[in-house]
PDB file of C-alpha atoms in Angstrom:
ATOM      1  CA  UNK K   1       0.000   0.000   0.000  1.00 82.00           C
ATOM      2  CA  UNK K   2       1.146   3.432  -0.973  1.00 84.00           C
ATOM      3  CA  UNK K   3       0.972   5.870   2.070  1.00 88.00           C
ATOM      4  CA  UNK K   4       0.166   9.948   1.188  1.00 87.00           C
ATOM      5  CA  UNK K   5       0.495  11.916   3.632  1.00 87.00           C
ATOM      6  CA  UNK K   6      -0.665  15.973   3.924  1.00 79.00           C
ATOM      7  CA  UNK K   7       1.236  18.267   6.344  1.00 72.00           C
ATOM      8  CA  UNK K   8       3.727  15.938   6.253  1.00 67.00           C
ATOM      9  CA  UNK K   9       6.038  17.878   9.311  1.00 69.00           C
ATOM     10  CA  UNK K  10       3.454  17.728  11.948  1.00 77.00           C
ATOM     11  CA  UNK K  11       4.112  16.017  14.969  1.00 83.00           C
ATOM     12  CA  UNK K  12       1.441  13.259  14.201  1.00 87.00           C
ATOM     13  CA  UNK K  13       2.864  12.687  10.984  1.00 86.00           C
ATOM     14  CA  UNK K  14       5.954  12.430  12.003  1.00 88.00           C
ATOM     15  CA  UNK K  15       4.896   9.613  14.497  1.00 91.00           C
ATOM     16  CA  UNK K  16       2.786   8.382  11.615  1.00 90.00           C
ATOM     17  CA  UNK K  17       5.870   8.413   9.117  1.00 92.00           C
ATOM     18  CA  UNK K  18       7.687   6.459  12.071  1.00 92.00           C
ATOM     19  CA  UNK K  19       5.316   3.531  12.680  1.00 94.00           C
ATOM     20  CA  UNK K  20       4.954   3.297   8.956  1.00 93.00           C
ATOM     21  CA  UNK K  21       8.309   2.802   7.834  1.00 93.00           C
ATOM     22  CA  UNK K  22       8.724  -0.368   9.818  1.00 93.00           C
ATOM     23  CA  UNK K  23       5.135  -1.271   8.613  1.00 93.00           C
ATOM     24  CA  UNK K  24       5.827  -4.322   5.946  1.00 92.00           C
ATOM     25  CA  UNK K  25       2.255  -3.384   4.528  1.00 89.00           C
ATOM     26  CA  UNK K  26       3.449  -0.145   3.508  1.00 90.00           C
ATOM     27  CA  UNK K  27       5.537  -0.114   0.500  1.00 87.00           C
ATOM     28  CA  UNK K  28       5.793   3.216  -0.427  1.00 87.00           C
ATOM     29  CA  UNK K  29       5.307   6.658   2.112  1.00 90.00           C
ATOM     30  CA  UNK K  30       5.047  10.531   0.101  1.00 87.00           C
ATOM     31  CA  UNK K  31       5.223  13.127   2.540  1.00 85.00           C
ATOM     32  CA  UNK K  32       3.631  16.328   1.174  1.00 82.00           C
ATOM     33  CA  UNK K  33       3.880  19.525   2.502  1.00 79.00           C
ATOM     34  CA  UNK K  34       5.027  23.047   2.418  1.00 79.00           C
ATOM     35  CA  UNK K  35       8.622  22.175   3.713  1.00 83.00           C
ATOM     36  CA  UNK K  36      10.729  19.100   3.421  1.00 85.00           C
ATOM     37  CA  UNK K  37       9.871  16.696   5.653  1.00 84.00           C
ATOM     38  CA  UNK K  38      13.656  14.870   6.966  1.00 85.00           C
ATOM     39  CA  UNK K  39      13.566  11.121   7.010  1.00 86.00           C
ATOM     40  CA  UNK K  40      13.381   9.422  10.394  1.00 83.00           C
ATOM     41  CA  UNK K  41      16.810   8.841  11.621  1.00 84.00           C
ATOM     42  CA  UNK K  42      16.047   5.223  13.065  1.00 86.00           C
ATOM     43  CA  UNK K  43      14.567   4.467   9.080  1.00 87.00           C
ATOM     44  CA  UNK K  44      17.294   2.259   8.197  1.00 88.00           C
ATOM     45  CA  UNK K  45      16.802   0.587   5.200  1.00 88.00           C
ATOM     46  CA  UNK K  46      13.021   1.674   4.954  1.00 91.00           C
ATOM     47  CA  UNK K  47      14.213   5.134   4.027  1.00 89.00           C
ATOM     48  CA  UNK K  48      13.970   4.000   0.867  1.00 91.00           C
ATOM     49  CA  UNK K  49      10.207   3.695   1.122  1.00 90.00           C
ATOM     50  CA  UNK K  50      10.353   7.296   1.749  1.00 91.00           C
ATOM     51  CA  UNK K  51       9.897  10.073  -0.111  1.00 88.00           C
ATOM     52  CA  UNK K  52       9.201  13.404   0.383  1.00 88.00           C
ATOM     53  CA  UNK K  53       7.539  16.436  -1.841  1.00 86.00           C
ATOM     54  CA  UNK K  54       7.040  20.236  -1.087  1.00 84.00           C
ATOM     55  CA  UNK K  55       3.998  21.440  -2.716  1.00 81.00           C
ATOM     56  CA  UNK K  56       3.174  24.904  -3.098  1.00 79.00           C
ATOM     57  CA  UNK K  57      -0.219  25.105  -4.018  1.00 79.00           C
ATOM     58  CA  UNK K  58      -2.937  23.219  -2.347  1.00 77.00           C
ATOM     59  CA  UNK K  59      -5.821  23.843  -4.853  1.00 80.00           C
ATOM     60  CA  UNK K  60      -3.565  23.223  -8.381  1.00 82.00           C
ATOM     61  CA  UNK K  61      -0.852  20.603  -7.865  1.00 83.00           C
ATOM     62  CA  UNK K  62       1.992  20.673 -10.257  1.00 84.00           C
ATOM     63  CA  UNK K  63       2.551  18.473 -12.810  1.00 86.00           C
ATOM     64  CA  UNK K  64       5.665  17.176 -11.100  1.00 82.00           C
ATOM     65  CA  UNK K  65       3.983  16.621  -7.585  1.00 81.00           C
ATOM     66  CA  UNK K  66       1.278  14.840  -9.496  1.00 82.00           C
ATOM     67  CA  UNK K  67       3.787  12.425 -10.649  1.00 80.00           C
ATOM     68  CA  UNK K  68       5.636  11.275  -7.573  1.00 77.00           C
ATOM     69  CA  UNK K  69       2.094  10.069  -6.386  1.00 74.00           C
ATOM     70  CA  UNK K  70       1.355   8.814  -9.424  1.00 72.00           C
ATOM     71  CA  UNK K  71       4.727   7.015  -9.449  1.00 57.00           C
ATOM     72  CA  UNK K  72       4.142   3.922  -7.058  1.00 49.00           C
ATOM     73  CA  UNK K  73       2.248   0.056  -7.842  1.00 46.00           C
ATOM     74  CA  UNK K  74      -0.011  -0.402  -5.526  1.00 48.00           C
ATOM     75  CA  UNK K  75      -3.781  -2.109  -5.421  1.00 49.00           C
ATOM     76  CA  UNK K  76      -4.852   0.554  -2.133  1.00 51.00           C
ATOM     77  CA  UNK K  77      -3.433   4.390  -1.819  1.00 58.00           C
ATOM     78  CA  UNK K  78      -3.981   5.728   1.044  1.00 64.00           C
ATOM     79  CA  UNK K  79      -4.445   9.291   2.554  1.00 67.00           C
ATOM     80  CA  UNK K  80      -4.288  11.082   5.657  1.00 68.00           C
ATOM     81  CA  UNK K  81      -5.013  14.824   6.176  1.00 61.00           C
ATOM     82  CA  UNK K  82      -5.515  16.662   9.104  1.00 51.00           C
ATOM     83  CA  UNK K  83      -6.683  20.364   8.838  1.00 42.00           C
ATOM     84  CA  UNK K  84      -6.658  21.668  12.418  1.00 40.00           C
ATOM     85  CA  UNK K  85      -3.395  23.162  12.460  1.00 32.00           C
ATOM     86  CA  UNK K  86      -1.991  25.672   9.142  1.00 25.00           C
ATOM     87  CA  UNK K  87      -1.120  23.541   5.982  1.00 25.00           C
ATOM     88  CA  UNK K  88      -2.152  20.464   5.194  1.00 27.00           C
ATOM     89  CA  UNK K  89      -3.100  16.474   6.039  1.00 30.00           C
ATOM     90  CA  UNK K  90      -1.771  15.355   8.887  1.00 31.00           C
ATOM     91  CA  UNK K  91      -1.656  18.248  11.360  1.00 31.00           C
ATOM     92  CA  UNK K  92       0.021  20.807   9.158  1.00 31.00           C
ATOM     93  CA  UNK K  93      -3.081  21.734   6.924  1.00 40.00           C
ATOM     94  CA  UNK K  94      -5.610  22.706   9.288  1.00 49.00           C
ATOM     95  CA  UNK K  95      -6.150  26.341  11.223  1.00 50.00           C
ATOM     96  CA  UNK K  96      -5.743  25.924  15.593  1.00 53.00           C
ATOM     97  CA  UNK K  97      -8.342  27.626  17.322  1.00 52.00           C
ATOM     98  CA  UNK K  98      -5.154  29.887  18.812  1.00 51.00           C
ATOM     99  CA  UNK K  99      -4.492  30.965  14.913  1.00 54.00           C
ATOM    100  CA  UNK K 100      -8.188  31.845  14.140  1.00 53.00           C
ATOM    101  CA  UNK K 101      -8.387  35.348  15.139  1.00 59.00           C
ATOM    102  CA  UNK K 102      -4.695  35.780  13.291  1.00 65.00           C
ATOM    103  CA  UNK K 103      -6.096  34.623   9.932  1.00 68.00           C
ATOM    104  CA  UNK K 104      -8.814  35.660   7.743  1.00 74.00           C
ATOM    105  CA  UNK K 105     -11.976  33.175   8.016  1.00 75.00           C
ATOM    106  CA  UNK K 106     -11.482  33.155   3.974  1.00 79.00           C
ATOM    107  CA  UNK K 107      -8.369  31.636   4.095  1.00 76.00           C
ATOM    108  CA  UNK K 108      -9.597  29.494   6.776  1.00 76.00           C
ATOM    109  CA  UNK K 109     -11.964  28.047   4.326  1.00 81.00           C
ATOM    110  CA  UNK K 110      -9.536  27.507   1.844  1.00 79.00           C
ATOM    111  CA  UNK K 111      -7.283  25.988   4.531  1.00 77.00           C
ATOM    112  CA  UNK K 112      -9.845  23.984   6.687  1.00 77.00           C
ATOM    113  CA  UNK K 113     -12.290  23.029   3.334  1.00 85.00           C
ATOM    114  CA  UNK K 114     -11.715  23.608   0.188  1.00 86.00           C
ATOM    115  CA  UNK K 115      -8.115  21.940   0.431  1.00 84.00           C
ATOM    116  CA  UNK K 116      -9.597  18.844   1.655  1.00 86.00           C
ATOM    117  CA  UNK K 117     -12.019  18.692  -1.086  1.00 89.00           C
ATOM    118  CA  UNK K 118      -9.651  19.411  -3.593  1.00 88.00           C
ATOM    119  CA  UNK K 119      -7.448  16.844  -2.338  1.00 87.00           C
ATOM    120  CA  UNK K 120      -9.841  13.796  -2.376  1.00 89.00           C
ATOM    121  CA  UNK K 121     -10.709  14.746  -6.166  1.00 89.00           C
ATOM    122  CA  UNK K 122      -7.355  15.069  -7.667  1.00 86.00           C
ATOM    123  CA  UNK K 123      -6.012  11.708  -5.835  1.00 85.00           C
ATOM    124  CA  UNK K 124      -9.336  10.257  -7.093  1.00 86.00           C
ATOM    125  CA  UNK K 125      -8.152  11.090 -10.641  1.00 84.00           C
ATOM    126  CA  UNK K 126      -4.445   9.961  -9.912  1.00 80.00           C
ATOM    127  CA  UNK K 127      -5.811   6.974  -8.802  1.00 71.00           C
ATOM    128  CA  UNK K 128      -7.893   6.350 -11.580  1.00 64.00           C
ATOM    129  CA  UNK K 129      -4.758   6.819 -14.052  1.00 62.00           C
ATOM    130  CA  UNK K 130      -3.262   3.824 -11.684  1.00 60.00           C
ATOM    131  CA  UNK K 131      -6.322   1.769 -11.634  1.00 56.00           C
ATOM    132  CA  UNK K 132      -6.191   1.229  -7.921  1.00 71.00           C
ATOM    133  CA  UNK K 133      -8.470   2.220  -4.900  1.00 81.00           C
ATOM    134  CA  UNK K 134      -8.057   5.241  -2.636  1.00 86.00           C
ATOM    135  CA  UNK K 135      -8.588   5.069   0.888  1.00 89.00           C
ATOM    136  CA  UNK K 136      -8.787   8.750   2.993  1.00 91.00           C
ATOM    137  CA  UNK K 137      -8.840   9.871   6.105  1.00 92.00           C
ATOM    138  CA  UNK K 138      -9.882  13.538   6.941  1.00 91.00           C
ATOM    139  CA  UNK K 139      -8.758  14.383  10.622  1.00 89.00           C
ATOM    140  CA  UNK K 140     -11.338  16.616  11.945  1.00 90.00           C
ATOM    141  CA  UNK K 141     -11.534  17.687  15.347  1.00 90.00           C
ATOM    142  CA  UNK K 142     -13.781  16.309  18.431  1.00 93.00           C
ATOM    143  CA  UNK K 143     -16.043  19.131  18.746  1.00 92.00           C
ATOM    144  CA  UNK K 144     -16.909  19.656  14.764  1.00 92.00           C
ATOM    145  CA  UNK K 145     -20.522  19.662  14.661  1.00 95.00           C
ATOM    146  CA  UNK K 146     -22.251  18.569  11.471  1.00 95.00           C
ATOM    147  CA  UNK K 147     -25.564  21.228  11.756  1.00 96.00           C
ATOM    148  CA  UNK K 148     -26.028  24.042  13.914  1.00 95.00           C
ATOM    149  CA  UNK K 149     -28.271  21.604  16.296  1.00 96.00           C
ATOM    150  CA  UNK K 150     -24.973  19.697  17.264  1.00 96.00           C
ATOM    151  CA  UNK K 151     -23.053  22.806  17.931  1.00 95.00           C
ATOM    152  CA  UNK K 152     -21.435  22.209  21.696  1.00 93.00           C
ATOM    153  CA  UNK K 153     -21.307  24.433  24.132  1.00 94.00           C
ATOM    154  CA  UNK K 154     -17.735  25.094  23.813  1.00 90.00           C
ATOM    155  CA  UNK K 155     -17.866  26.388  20.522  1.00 90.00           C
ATOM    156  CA  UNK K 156     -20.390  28.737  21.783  1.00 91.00           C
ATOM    157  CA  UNK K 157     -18.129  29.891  24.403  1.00 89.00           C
ATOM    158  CA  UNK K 158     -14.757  29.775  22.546  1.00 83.00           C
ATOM    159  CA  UNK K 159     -16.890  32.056  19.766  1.00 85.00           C
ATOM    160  CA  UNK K 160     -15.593  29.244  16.842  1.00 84.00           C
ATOM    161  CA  UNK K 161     -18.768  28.458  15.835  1.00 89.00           C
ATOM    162  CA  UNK K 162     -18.364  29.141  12.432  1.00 87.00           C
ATOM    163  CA  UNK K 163     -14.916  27.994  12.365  1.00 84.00           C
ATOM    164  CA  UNK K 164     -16.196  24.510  14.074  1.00 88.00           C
ATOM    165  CA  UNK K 165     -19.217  23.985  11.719  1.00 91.00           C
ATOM    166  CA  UNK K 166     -17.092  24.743   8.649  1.00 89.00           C
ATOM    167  CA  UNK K 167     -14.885  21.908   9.543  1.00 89.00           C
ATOM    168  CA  UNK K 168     -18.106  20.126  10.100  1.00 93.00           C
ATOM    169  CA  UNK K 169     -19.180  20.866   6.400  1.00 94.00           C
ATOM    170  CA  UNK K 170     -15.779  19.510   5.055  1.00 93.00           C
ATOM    171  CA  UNK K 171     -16.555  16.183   6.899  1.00 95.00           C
ATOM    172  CA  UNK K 172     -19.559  16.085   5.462  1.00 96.00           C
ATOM    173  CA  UNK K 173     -18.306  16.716   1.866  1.00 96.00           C
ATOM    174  CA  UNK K 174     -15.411  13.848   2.322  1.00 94.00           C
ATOM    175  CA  UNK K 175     -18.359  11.486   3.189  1.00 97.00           C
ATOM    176  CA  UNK K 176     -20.408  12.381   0.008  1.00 97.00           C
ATOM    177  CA  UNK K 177     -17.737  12.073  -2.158  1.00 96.00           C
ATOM    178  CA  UNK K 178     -16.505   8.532  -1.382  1.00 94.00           C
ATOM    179  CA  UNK K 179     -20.645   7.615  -0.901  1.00 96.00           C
ATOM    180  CA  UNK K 180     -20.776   8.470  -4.329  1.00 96.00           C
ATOM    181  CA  UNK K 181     -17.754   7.110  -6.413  1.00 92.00           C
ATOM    182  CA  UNK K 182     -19.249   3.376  -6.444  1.00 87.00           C
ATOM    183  CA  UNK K 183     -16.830   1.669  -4.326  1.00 84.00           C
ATOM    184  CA  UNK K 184     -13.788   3.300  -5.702  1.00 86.00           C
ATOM    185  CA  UNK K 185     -12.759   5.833  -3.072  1.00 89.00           C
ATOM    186  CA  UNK K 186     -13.813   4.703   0.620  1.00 90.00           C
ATOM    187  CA  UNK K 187     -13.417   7.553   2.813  1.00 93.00           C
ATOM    188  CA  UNK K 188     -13.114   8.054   6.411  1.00 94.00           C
ATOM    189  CA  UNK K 189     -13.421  11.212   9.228  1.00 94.00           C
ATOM    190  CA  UNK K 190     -11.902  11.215  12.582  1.00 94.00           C
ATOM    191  CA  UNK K 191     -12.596  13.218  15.416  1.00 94.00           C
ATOM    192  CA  UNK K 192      -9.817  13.031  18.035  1.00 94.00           C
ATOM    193  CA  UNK K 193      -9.440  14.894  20.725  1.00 93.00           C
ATOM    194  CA  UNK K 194      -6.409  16.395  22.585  1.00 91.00           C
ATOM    195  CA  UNK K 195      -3.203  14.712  20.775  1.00 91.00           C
ATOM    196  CA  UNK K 196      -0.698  14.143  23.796  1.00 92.00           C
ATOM    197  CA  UNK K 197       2.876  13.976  23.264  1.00 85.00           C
ATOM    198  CA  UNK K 198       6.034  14.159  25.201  1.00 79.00           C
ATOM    199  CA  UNK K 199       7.511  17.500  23.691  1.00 74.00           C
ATOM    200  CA  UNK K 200       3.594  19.267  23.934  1.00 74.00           C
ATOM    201  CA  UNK K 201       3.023  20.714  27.441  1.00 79.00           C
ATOM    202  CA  UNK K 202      -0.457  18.905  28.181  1.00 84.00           C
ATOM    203  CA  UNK K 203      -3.963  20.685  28.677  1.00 83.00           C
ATOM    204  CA  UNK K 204      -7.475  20.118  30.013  1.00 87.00           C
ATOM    205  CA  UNK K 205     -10.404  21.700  28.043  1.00 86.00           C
ATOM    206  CA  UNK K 206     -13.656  20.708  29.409  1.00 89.00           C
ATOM    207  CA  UNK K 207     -14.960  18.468  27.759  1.00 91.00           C
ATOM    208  CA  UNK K 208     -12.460  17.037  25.345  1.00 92.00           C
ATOM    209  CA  UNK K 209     -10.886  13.794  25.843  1.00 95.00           C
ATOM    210  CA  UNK K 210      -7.101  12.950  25.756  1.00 95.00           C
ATOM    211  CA  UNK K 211      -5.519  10.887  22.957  1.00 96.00           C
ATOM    212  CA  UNK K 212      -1.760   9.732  22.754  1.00 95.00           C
ATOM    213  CA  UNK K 213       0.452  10.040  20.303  1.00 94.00           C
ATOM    214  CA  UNK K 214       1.620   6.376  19.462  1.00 95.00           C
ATOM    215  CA  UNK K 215      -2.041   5.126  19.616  1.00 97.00           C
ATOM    216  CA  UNK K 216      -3.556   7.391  16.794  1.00 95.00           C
ATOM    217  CA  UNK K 217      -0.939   6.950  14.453  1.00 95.00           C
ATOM    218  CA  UNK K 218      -1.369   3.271  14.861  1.00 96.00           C
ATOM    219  CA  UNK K 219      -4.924   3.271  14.515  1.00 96.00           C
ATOM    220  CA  UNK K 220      -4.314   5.330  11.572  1.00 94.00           C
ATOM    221  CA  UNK K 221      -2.178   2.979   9.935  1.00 94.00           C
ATOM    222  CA  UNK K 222      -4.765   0.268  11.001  1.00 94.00           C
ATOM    223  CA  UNK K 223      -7.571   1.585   9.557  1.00 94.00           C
ATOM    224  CA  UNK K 224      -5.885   2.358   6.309  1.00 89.00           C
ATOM    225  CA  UNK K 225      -4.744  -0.588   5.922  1.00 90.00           C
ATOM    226  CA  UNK K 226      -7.512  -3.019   6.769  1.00 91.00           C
ATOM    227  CA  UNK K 227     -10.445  -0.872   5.945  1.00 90.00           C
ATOM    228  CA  UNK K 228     -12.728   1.241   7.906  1.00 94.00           C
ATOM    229  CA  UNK K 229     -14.810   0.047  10.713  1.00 96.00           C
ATOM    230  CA  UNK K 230     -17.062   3.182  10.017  1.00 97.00           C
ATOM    231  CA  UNK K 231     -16.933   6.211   8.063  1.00 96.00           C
ATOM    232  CA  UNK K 232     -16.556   8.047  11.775  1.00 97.00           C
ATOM    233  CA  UNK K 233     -14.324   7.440  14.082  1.00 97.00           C
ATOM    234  CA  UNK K 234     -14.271   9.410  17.651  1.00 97.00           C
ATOM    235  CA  UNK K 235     -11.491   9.716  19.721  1.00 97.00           C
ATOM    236  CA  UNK K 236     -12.837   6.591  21.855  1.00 98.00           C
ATOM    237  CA  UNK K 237     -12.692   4.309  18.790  1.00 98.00           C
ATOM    238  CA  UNK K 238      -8.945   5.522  18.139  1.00 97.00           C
ATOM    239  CA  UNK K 239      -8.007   4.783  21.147  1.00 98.00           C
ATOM    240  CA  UNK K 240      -9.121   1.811  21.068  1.00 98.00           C
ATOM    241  CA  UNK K 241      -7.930   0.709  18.229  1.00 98.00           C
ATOM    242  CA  UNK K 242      -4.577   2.362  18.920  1.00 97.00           C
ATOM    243  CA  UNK K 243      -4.199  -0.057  21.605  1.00 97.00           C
ATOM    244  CA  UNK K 244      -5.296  -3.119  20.265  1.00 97.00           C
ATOM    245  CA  UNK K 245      -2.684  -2.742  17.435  1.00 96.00           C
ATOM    246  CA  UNK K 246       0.293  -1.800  19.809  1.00 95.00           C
ATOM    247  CA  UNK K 247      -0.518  -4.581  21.977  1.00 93.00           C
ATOM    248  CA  UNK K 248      -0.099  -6.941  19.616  1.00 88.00           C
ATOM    249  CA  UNK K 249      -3.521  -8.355  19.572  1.00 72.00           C
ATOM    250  CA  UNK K 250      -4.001  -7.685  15.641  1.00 61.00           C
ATOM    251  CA  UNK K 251      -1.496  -7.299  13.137  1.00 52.00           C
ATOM    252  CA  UNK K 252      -0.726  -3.620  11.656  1.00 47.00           C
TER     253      UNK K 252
END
């Protein structure tokens, strides 16, 4: 399986980029992002299932970014994008509630939305010049409401309302697109909450539930490679899964 990964120099993709490598299931990783992404010094001879792309534009990839994902056999591809932080998939394209009131909420739609949506439709087409299946993940965030009826409290109180319900929208969109594309695409949205790690001082927001590190970007892997158990996952589920996987109780 051929591994894509968005906002490729987040912390969770660099976990994810980590577990991966030593994963026999994945033969090939691209990294994309706005920077380099530097291989994982522990690689060893996996490095050379690694490969990593800067890409400049998230709504009109290049003709030369379009090949190095096109450039890999494989019956599944795979993609992960997170767009909570300020790029792209995988914790790097996304806007932080901190960074909300620095950018403008157009941008954030570009960022949080409509980079997402492009991205699911021009790795549909890549994958339909490879003949093989696409698999992706949107990371969301655990208080994304779908409708203004699920719109928590903390939102509300936070005043991201409109920043929560546009991520919300983008879920939605991911959904329709793979319900749509007759088997083809199968896509996936998961709503984790607060990411711990050891270099990430941690903090309690009422009302949002704790996730580590190592067990998302195993479930990620997981769930990527063996299918989705839903087309949601919440931060329970992960965790869950996470831990199955590192326990050794089901192969990864």
């Amino acid at each position: 399986m051929k591994l894509v990964i968005g906002g490729s120099t987040g912390f969770v993709a660099k976990e994810l980029i980590r577990q991966g490598l030593k994963n026999p299931a994945i033969t090939s990783i691209i990294a994309r992002g706005r920077r380099e992404a530097p291989t994982p010094s522990e690689a060893g001879n996996s490095a050379s299932k690694f490969n990593s792309i800067v890409v400049e534009d998230f709504e009109n990839y290049s003709e030369s970014v379009k090949k190095e994902i096109e450039n890999a056999d494989a019956r599944y591809s795979a993609t992960i994008i997170d767009y909570r932080a300020s790029i792209f998939t995988i914790r790097t394209i996304a806007v932080t509630a901190t960074k909300l009131k620095e950018i403008p909420f157009e941008q954030t739609v570009k960022i949080s939305r409509d980079y997402a949506t492009y991205a699911i439709k021009a790795l549909d087409g890549l994958r339909n010049k490879q003949a093989t299946h696409l698999r992706f993940i949107y990371m969301s965030g655990h208080f994304a409401p779908r409708s203004l009826a699920e719109v928590p409290q903390q939102l509300k109180t936070h005043g991201t309302v409109d920043a929560g319900l546009l991520r919300g929208e983008a879920e939605g969109l991911i959904l329709k697109y793979g319900r749509e594309s007759n088997g083809t695409v199968q896509s996936c949205v998961i709503k984790p909450g607060a990411i711990d790690h050891l270099s990430r001082e941690k903090k309690e927001t009422p009302g949002l539930p704790h996730i580590k590190l190592d067990d998302i970007a195993a479930a990620l892997l997981d769930q990527t490679i063996h299918g989705f158990e839903k087309d949601t996952l919440t931060n329970d589920d992960m965790i869950r899964i996470g831990q199955k996987v590192l326990s050794g109780d089901q192969e990864s």
